[in-house]
């Protein structure tokens, strides 16, 4: 079994910053793509940013220049540094990771439980 646990959410005023962390644990040989998604009330879950095992990133246009993703493969951890936060960034942020149990095993995607980010004007 694999668990992803997010931390670092909270409340901040517009223009402020937060840093989210997500640690993956369990039966993991390697992790392929990791990503951050978010879901605001009444809206569908959307991709914020993803990062491959070799560091290639894919940002949503809405967060480019404000958010930065990074990962520490040795710690099975992915981070999301969020700056210049806006009220529209308010959402539950979820971590996602595609993990393998063996070198050539099938990759399965797992989700964290989510962490609330609230940005007030």
mmCIF file with all atom_site columns, C-alpha atoms in Angstrom:
data_model
loop_
_atom_site.group_PDB
_atom_site.id
_atom_site.type_symbol
_atom_site.label_atom_id
_atom_site.label_alt_id
_atom_site.label_comp_id
_atom_site.label_asym_id
_atom_site.label_entity_id
_atom_site.label_seq_id
_atom_site.pdbx_PDB_ins_code
_atom_site.Cartn_x
_atom_site.Cartn_y
_atom_site.Cartn_z
_atom_site.occupancy
_atom_site.B_iso_or_equiv
_atom_site.pdbx_formal_charge
_atom_site.auth_seq_id
_atom_site.auth_comp_id
_atom_site.auth_asym_id
_atom_site.auth_atom_id
_atom_site.pdbx_PDB_model_num
ATOM 1   C CA . UNK A 1 1   ? 0.000   0.000  0.000   1.00 0.00 ? 1   UNK A CA 1
ATOM 2   C CA . UNK A 1 2   ? 1.097   3.569  -0.676  1.00 0.00 ? 2   UNK A CA 1
ATOM 3   C CA . UNK A 1 3   ? 0.178   6.676  1.277   1.00 0.00 ? 3   UNK A CA 1
ATOM 4   C CA . UNK A 1 4   ? 0.577   10.304 0.290   1.00 0.00 ? 4   UNK A CA 1
ATOM 5   C CA . UNK A 1 5   ? 0.333   12.860 3.055   1.00 0.00 ? 5   UNK A CA 1
ATOM 6   C CA . UNK A 1 6   ? 0.125   16.588 2.391   1.00 0.00 ? 6   UNK A CA 1
ATOM 7   C CA . UNK A 1 7   ? 0.958   19.340 4.835   1.00 0.00 ? 7   UNK A CA 1
ATOM 8   C CA . UNK A 1 8   ? 1.453   23.089 4.850   1.00 0.00 ? 8   UNK A CA 1
ATOM 9   C CA . UNK A 1 9   ? -1.994  24.371 4.006   1.00 0.00 ? 9   UNK A CA 1
ATOM 10  C CA . UNK A 1 10  ? -3.608  27.207 5.882   1.00 0.00 ? 10  UNK A CA 1
ATOM 11  C CA . UNK A 1 11  ? -5.039  30.679 5.640   1.00 0.00 ? 11  UNK A CA 1
ATOM 12  C CA . UNK A 1 12  ? -3.171  33.630 4.210   1.00 0.00 ? 12  UNK A CA 1
ATOM 13  C CA . UNK A 1 13  ? -3.949  37.070 2.914   1.00 0.00 ? 13  UNK A CA 1
ATOM 14  C CA . UNK A 1 14  ? -3.759  37.885 -0.762  1.00 0.00 ? 14  UNK A CA 1
ATOM 15  C CA . UNK A 1 15  ? -0.191  38.471 -1.848  1.00 0.00 ? 15  UNK A CA 1
ATOM 16  C CA . UNK A 1 16  ? 1.141   36.081 0.748   1.00 0.00 ? 16  UNK A CA 1
ATOM 17  C CA . UNK A 1 17  ? 2.953   32.772 0.401   1.00 0.00 ? 17  UNK A CA 1
ATOM 18  C CA . UNK A 1 18  ? 2.545   29.176 1.484   1.00 0.00 ? 18  UNK A CA 1
ATOM 19  C CA . UNK A 1 19  ? 4.609   26.053 0.986   1.00 0.00 ? 19  UNK A CA 1
ATOM 20  C CA . UNK A 1 20  ? 2.935   22.673 0.629   1.00 0.00 ? 20  UNK A CA 1
ATOM 21  C CA . UNK A 1 21  ? 4.697   19.366 1.112   1.00 0.00 ? 21  UNK A CA 1
ATOM 22  C CA . UNK A 1 22  ? 3.668   15.840 0.176   1.00 0.00 ? 22  UNK A CA 1
ATOM 23  C CA . UNK A 1 23  ? 5.460   12.748 1.397   1.00 0.00 ? 23  UNK A CA 1
ATOM 24  C CA . UNK A 1 24  ? 4.886   9.352  -0.187  1.00 0.00 ? 24  UNK A CA 1
ATOM 25  C CA . UNK A 1 25  ? 5.455   6.218  1.864   1.00 0.00 ? 25  UNK A CA 1
ATOM 26  C CA . UNK A 1 26  ? 4.806   2.496  1.671   1.00 0.00 ? 26  UNK A CA 1
ATOM 27  C CA . UNK A 1 27  ? 5.726   -0.121 -0.886  1.00 0.00 ? 27  UNK A CA 1
ATOM 28  C CA . UNK A 1 28  ? 7.547   2.173  -3.332  1.00 0.00 ? 28  UNK A CA 1
ATOM 29  C CA . UNK A 1 29  ? 10.441  1.385  -5.648  1.00 0.00 ? 29  UNK A CA 1
ATOM 30  C CA . UNK A 1 30  ? 10.203  4.602  -7.615  1.00 0.00 ? 30  UNK A CA 1
ATOM 31  C CA . UNK A 1 31  ? 7.837   7.449  -8.344  1.00 0.00 ? 31  UNK A CA 1
ATOM 32  C CA . UNK A 1 32  ? 7.223   8.689  -11.862 1.00 0.00 ? 32  UNK A CA 1
ATOM 33  C CA . UNK A 1 33  ? 5.223   11.883 -12.246 1.00 0.00 ? 33  UNK A CA 1
ATOM 34  C CA . UNK A 1 34  ? 4.087   13.720 -9.140  1.00 0.00 ? 34  UNK A CA 1
ATOM 35  C CA . UNK A 1 35  ? 1.665   16.564 -9.191  1.00 0.00 ? 35  UNK A CA 1
ATOM 36  C CA . UNK A 1 36  ? -0.510  19.012 -7.345  1.00 0.00 ? 36  UNK A CA 1
ATOM 37  C CA . UNK A 1 37  ? -4.190  19.375 -8.120  1.00 0.00 ? 37  UNK A CA 1
ATOM 38  C CA . UNK A 1 38  ? -6.799  21.594 -6.566  1.00 0.00 ? 38  UNK A CA 1
ATOM 39  C CA . UNK A 1 39  ? -10.546 21.652 -6.216  1.00 0.00 ? 39  UNK A CA 1
ATOM 40  C CA . UNK A 1 40  ? -12.501 24.743 -5.333  1.00 0.00 ? 40  UNK A CA 1
ATOM 41  C CA . UNK A 1 41  ? -16.106 24.535 -4.051  1.00 0.00 ? 41  UNK A CA 1
ATOM 42  C CA . UNK A 1 42  ? -18.484 23.741 -6.880  1.00 0.00 ? 42  UNK A CA 1
ATOM 43  C CA . UNK A 1 43  ? -15.684 23.206 -9.374  1.00 0.00 ? 43  UNK A CA 1
ATOM 44  C CA . UNK A 1 44  ? -13.926 20.217 -10.872 1.00 0.00 ? 44  UNK A CA 1
ATOM 45  C CA . UNK A 1 45  ? -10.511 19.144 -9.691  1.00 0.00 ? 45  UNK A CA 1
ATOM 46  C CA . UNK A 1 46  ? -7.836  20.693 -11.885 1.00 0.00 ? 46  UNK A CA 1
ATOM 47  C CA . UNK A 1 47  ? -4.136  20.221 -12.443 1.00 0.00 ? 47  UNK A CA 1
ATOM 48  C CA . UNK A 1 48  ? -1.989  22.921 -10.886 1.00 0.00 ? 48  UNK A CA 1
ATOM 49  C CA . UNK A 1 49  ? 1.428   21.582 -11.800 1.00 0.00 ? 49  UNK A CA 1
ATOM 50  C CA . UNK A 1 50  ? 3.192   18.283 -12.361 1.00 0.00 ? 50  UNK A CA 1
ATOM 51  C CA . UNK A 1 51  ? 6.825   17.205 -12.327 1.00 0.00 ? 51  UNK A CA 1
ATOM 52  C CA . UNK A 1 52  ? 8.414   14.107 -13.830 1.00 0.00 ? 52  UNK A CA 1
ATOM 53  C CA . UNK A 1 53  ? 11.145  12.056 -12.212 1.00 0.00 ? 53  UNK A CA 1
ATOM 54  C CA . UNK A 1 54  ? 13.769  13.896 -14.262 1.00 0.00 ? 54  UNK A CA 1
ATOM 55  C CA . UNK A 1 55  ? 12.404  17.316 -13.333 1.00 0.00 ? 55  UNK A CA 1
ATOM 56  C CA . UNK A 1 56  ? 10.293  18.310 -16.317 1.00 0.00 ? 56  UNK A CA 1
ATOM 57  C CA . UNK A 1 57  ? 7.384   20.475 -15.236 1.00 0.00 ? 57  UNK A CA 1
ATOM 58  C CA . UNK A 1 58  ? 3.964   21.398 -16.552 1.00 0.00 ? 58  UNK A CA 1
ATOM 59  C CA . UNK A 1 59  ? 2.225   24.415 -14.997 1.00 0.00 ? 59  UNK A CA 1
ATOM 60  C CA . UNK A 1 60  ? -1.331  25.586 -15.375 1.00 0.00 ? 60  UNK A CA 1
ATOM 61  C CA . UNK A 1 61  ? -1.379  29.022 -16.990 1.00 0.00 ? 61  UNK A CA 1
ATOM 62  C CA . UNK A 1 62  ? -3.120  30.468 -13.948 1.00 0.00 ? 62  UNK A CA 1
ATOM 63  C CA . UNK A 1 63  ? -0.146  29.774 -11.673 1.00 0.00 ? 63  UNK A CA 1
ATOM 64  C CA . UNK A 1 64  ? 2.820   30.301 -13.972 1.00 0.00 ? 64  UNK A CA 1
ATOM 65  C CA . UNK A 1 65  ? 5.316   32.698 -12.446 1.00 0.00 ? 65  UNK A CA 1
ATOM 66  C CA . UNK A 1 66  ? 3.723   32.427 -8.992  1.00 0.00 ? 66  UNK A CA 1
ATOM 67  C CA . UNK A 1 67  ? 3.994   28.756 -8.051  1.00 0.00 ? 67  UNK A CA 1
ATOM 68  C CA . UNK A 1 68  ? 7.081   26.547 -8.115  1.00 0.00 ? 68  UNK A CA 1
ATOM 69  C CA . UNK A 1 69  ? 7.130   22.776 -7.844  1.00 0.00 ? 69  UNK A CA 1
ATOM 70  C CA . UNK A 1 70  ? 10.141  20.773 -6.737  1.00 0.00 ? 70  UNK A CA 1
ATOM 71  C CA . UNK A 1 71  ? 10.816  17.245 -5.587  1.00 0.00 ? 71  UNK A CA 1
ATOM 72  C CA . UNK A 1 72  ? 13.323  15.314 -3.533  1.00 0.00 ? 72  UNK A CA 1
ATOM 73  C CA . UNK A 1 73  ? 13.456  11.817 -4.990  1.00 0.00 ? 73  UNK A CA 1
ATOM 74  C CA . UNK A 1 74  ? 15.532  10.480 -2.109  1.00 0.00 ? 74  UNK A CA 1
ATOM 75  C CA . UNK A 1 75  ? 12.766  11.501 0.301   1.00 0.00 ? 75  UNK A CA 1
ATOM 76  C CA . UNK A 1 76  ? 9.814   10.659 -1.982  1.00 0.00 ? 76  UNK A CA 1
ATOM 77  C CA . UNK A 1 77  ? 8.653   14.202 -1.397  1.00 0.00 ? 77  UNK A CA 1
ATOM 78  C CA . UNK A 1 78  ? 7.207   16.892 -3.618  1.00 0.00 ? 78  UNK A CA 1
ATOM 79  C CA . UNK A 1 79  ? 6.854   20.548 -2.676  1.00 0.00 ? 79  UNK A CA 1
ATOM 80  C CA . UNK A 1 80  ? 4.738   23.415 -3.935  1.00 0.00 ? 80  UNK A CA 1
ATOM 81  C CA . UNK A 1 81  ? 5.924   26.926 -3.201  1.00 0.00 ? 81  UNK A CA 1
ATOM 82  C CA . UNK A 1 82  ? 3.036   29.313 -3.719  1.00 0.00 ? 82  UNK A CA 1
ATOM 83  C CA . UNK A 1 83  ? 3.665   33.048 -3.873  1.00 0.00 ? 83  UNK A CA 1
ATOM 84  C CA . UNK A 1 84  ? 1.586   36.099 -4.751  1.00 0.00 ? 84  UNK A CA 1
ATOM 85  C CA . UNK A 1 85  ? -1.487  34.156 -3.726  1.00 0.00 ? 85  UNK A CA 1
ATOM 86  C CA . UNK A 1 86  ? -4.892  35.309 -4.924  1.00 0.00 ? 86  UNK A CA 1
ATOM 87  C CA . UNK A 1 87  ? -8.360  34.648 -3.587  1.00 0.00 ? 87  UNK A CA 1
ATOM 88  C CA . UNK A 1 88  ? -9.019  32.471 -6.618  1.00 0.00 ? 88  UNK A CA 1
ATOM 89  C CA . UNK A 1 89  ? -6.277  30.117 -5.426  1.00 0.00 ? 89  UNK A CA 1
ATOM 90  C CA . UNK A 1 90  ? -8.539  29.114 -2.543  1.00 0.00 ? 90  UNK A CA 1
ATOM 91  C CA . UNK A 1 91  ? -9.159  25.382 -2.809  1.00 0.00 ? 91  UNK A CA 1
ATOM 92  C CA . UNK A 1 92  ? -8.329  21.995 -1.389  1.00 0.00 ? 92  UNK A CA 1
ATOM 93  C CA . UNK A 1 93  ? -4.944  21.004 -2.779  1.00 0.00 ? 93  UNK A CA 1
ATOM 94  C CA . UNK A 1 94  ? -4.282  17.351 -3.491  1.00 0.00 ? 94  UNK A CA 1
ATOM 95  C CA . UNK A 1 95  ? -1.003  15.572 -4.106  1.00 0.00 ? 95  UNK A CA 1
ATOM 96  C CA . UNK A 1 96  ? -0.828  12.842 -6.730  1.00 0.00 ? 96  UNK A CA 1
ATOM 97  C CA . UNK A 1 97  ? 1.965   10.377 -7.361  1.00 0.00 ? 97  UNK A CA 1
ATOM 98  C CA . UNK A 1 98  ? 2.440   7.561  -9.873  1.00 0.00 ? 98  UNK A CA 1
ATOM 99  C CA . UNK A 1 99  ? 4.410   4.862  -8.081  1.00 0.00 ? 99  UNK A CA 1
ATOM 100 C CA . UNK A 1 100 ? 5.999   1.534  -8.970  1.00 0.00 ? 100 UNK A CA 1
ATOM 101 C CA . UNK A 1 101 ? 6.661   -1.353 -6.609  1.00 0.00 ? 101 UNK A CA 1
ATOM 102 C CA . UNK A 1 102 ? 9.321   -2.908 -8.865  1.00 0.00 ? 102 UNK A CA 1
ATOM 103 C CA . UNK A 1 103 ? 11.622  -1.527 -11.600 1.00 0.00 ? 103 UNK A CA 1
ATOM 104 C CA . UNK A 1 104 ? 9.415   -2.731 -14.434 1.00 0.00 ? 104 UNK A CA 1
ATOM 105 C CA . UNK A 1 105 ? 6.169   -2.885 -12.519 1.00 0.00 ? 105 UNK A CA 1
ATOM 106 C CA . UNK A 1 106 ? 2.968   -1.166 -13.449 1.00 0.00 ? 106 UNK A CA 1
ATOM 107 C CA . UNK A 1 107 ? 2.675   2.435  -12.337 1.00 0.00 ? 107 UNK A CA 1
ATOM 108 C CA . UNK A 1 108 ? -0.305  3.203  -10.121 1.00 0.00 ? 108 UNK A CA 1
ATOM 109 C CA . UNK A 1 109 ? -1.533  6.666  -9.205  1.00 0.00 ? 109 UNK A CA 1
ATOM 110 C CA . UNK A 1 110 ? -2.317  7.523  -5.604  1.00 0.00 ? 110 UNK A CA 1
ATOM 111 C CA . UNK A 1 111 ? -3.892  10.599 -4.042  1.00 0.00 ? 111 UNK A CA 1
ATOM 112 C CA . UNK A 1 112 ? -3.332  12.359 -0.784  1.00 0.00 ? 112 UNK A CA 1
ATOM 113 C CA . UNK A 1 113 ? -6.195  13.381 1.479   1.00 0.00 ? 113 UNK A CA 1
ATOM 114 C CA . UNK A 1 114 ? -5.914  17.044 0.564   1.00 0.00 ? 114 UNK A CA 1
ATOM 115 C CA . UNK A 1 115 ? -4.982  20.196 2.409   1.00 0.00 ? 115 UNK A CA 1
ATOM 116 C CA . UNK A 1 116 ? -7.053  23.375 2.539   1.00 0.00 ? 116 UNK A CA 1
ATOM 117 C CA . UNK A 1 117 ? -5.590  26.637 1.243   1.00 0.00 ? 117 UNK A CA 1
ATOM 118 C CA . UNK A 1 118 ? -7.644  29.744 1.911   1.00 0.00 ? 118 UNK A CA 1
ATOM 119 C CA . UNK A 1 119 ? -6.621  33.134 0.545   1.00 0.00 ? 119 UNK A CA 1
ATOM 120 C CA . UNK A 1 120 ? -8.513  36.181 1.751   1.00 0.00 ? 120 UNK A CA 1
ATOM 121 C CA . UNK A 1 121 ? -8.579  39.587 0.121   1.00 0.00 ? 121 UNK A CA 1
#
